mmCIF file of C-alpha atoms in Angstrom:
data_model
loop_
_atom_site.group_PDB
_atom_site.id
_atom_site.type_symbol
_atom_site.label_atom_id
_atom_site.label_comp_id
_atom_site.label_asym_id
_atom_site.label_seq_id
_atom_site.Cartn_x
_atom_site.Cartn_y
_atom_site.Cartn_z
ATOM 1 C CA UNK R 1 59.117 145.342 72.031
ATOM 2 C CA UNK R 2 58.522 147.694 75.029
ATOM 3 C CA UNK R 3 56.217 147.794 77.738
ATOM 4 C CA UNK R 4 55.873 150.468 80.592
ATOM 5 C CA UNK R 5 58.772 152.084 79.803
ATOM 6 C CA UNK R 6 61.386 148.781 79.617
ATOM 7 C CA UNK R 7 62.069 146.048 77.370
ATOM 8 C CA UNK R 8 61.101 142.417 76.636
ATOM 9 C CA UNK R 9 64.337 140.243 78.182
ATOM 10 C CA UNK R 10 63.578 137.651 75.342
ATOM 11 C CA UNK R 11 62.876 137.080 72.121
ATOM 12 C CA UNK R 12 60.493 133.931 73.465
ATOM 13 C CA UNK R 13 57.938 133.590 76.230
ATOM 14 C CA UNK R 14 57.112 130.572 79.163
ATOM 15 C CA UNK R 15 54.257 128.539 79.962
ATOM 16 C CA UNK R 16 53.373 128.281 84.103
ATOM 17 C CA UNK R 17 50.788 125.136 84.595
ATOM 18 C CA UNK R 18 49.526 125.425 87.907
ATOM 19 C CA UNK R 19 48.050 122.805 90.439
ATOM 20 C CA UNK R 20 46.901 122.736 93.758
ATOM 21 C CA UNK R 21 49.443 120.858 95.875
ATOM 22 C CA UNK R 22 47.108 117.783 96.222
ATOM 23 C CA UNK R 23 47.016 117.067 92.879
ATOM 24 C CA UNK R 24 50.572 116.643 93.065
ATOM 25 C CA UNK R 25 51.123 112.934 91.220
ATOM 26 C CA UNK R 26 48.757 114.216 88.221
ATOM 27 C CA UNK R 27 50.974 116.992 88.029
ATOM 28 C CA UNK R 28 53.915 115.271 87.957
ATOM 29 C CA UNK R 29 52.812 112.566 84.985
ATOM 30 C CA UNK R 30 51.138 115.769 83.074
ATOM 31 C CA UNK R 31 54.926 116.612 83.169
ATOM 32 C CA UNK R 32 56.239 113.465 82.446
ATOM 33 C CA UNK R 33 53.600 113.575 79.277
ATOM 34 C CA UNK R 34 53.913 117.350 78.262
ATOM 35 C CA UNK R 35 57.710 117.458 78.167
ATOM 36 C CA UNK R 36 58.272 114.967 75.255
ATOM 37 C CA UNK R 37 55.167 116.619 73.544
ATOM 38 C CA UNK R 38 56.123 120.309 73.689
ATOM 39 C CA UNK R 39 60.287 119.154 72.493
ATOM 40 C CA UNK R 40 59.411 116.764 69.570
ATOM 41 C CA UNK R 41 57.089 119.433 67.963
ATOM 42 C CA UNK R 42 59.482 122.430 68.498
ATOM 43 C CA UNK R 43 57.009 124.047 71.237
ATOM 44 C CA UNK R 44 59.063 125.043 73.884
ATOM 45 C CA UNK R 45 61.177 123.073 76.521
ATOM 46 C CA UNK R 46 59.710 122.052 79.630
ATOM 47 C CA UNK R 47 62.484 123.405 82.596
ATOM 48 C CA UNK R 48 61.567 121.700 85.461
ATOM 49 C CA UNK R 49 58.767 122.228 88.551
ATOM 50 C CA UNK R 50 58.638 124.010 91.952
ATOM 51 C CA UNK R 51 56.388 123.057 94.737
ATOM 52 C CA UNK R 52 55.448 125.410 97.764
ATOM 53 C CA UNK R 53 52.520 127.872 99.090
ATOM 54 C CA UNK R 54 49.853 125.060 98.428
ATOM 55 C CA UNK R 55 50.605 124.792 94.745
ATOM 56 C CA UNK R 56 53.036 123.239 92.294
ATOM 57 C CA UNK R 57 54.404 124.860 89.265
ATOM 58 C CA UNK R 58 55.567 123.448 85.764
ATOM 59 C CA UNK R 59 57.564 126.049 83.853
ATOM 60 C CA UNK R 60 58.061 125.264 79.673
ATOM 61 C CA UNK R 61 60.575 128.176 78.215
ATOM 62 C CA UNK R 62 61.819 129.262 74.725
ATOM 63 C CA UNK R 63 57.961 129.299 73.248
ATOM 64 C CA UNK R 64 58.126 131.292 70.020
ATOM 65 C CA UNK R 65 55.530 134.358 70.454
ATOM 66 C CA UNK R 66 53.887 132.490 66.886
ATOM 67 C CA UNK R 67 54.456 129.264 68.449
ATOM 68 C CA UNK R 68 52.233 130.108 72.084
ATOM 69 C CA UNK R 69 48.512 129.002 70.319
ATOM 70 C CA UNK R 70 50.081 126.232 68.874
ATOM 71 C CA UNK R 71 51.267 125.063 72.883
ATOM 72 C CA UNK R 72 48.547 126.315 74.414
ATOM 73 C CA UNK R 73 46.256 123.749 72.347
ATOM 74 C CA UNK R 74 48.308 121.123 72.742
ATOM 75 C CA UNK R 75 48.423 121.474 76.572
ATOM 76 C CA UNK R 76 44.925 121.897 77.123
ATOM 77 C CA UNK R 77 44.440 119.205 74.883
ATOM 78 C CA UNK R 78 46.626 117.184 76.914
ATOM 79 C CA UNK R 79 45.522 118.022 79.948
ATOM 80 C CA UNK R 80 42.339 117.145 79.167
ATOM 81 C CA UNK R 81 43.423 113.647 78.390
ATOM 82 C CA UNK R 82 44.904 112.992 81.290
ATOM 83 C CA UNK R 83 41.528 114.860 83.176
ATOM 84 C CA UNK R 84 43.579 117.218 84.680
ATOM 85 C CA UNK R 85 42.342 120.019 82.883
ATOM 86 C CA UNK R 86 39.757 121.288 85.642
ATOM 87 C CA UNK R 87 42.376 121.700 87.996
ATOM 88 C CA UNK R 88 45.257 123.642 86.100
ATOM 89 C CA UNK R 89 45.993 127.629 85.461
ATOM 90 C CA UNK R 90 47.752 128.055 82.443
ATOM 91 C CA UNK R 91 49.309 131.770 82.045
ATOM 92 C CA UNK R 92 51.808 132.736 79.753
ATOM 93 C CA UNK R 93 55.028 134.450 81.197
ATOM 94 C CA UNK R 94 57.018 137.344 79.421
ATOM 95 C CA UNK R 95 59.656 138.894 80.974
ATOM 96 C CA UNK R 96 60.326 142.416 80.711
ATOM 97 C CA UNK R 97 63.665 144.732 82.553
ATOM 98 C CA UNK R 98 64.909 148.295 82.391
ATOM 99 C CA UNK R 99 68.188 149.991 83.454
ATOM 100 C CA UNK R 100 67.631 148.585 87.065
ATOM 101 C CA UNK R 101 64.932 146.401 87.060
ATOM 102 C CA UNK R 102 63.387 143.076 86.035
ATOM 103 C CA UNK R 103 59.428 141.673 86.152
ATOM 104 C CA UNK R 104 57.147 139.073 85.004
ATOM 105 C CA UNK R 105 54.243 139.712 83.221
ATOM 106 C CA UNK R 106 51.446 137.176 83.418
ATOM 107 C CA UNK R 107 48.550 136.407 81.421
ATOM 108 C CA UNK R 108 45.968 133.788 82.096
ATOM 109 C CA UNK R 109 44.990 131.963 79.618
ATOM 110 C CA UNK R 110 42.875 128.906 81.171
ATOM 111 C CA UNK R 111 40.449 128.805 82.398
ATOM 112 C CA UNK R 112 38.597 131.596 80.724
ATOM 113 C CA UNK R 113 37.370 134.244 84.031
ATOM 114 C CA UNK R 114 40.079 133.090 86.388
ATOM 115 C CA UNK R 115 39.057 136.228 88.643
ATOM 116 C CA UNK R 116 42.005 135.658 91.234
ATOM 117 C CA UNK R 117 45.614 137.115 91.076
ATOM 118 C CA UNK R 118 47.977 134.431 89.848
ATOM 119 C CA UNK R 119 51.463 133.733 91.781
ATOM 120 C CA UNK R 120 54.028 131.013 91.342
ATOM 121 C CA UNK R 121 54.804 131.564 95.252
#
């Protein structure tokens, strides 16, 4: 698949849910909930978080493109469980290179009219 000239890096694309760093502990049991979730039903594989710049970051990989509404709907529906939902981004993440170069492309997907620019930094 190609994009602007370059090339999709994978086959599969990653999930970013983002929090605001005081929501820190409901970030980390979403995690603690989402990983077993997203691995028993063949969804993706949650990778780990980051923290920094006022916001922490849970990255799930190796989402199959027919796969991403599937783990999008269980997320949100998870997220809503836990009533985190109000407080997370959720963008998917495909990565794209050329010859000499390599970028992420993100797409928000929740919540519908995010109007600011999303970052993991």
């Amino acid at each position: 698949m190609e994009h602007e000239q370059g090339q999709r890096v994978r086959d599969t694309v990653a999930m970013i849910v983002q929090f605001p760093a005081e929501r820190i502990h409901g970030a980390m049991h979403a995690a603690d909930m989402l990983a077993p979730l997203l691995s028993e039903n063949g969804l993706g594989q949650y990778d780990g978080h980051d923290y920094g710049g006022g916001k922490i970051n849970l990255f799930v990989f190796d989402i199959r493109d027919d796969d991403w509404q599937r783990a999008f709907d269980l997320v949100l529906s998870e997220l809503a469980s836990l009533r985190l939902l109000n407080a997370a981004v959720v963008v998917r993440s495909i990565s794209w290179e050329t010859d000499n170069h390599e970028w992420l492309d993100y797409t928000i997907f929740h919540p519908q009219g995010y109007d600011k620019e999303f970052s993991i930094w």
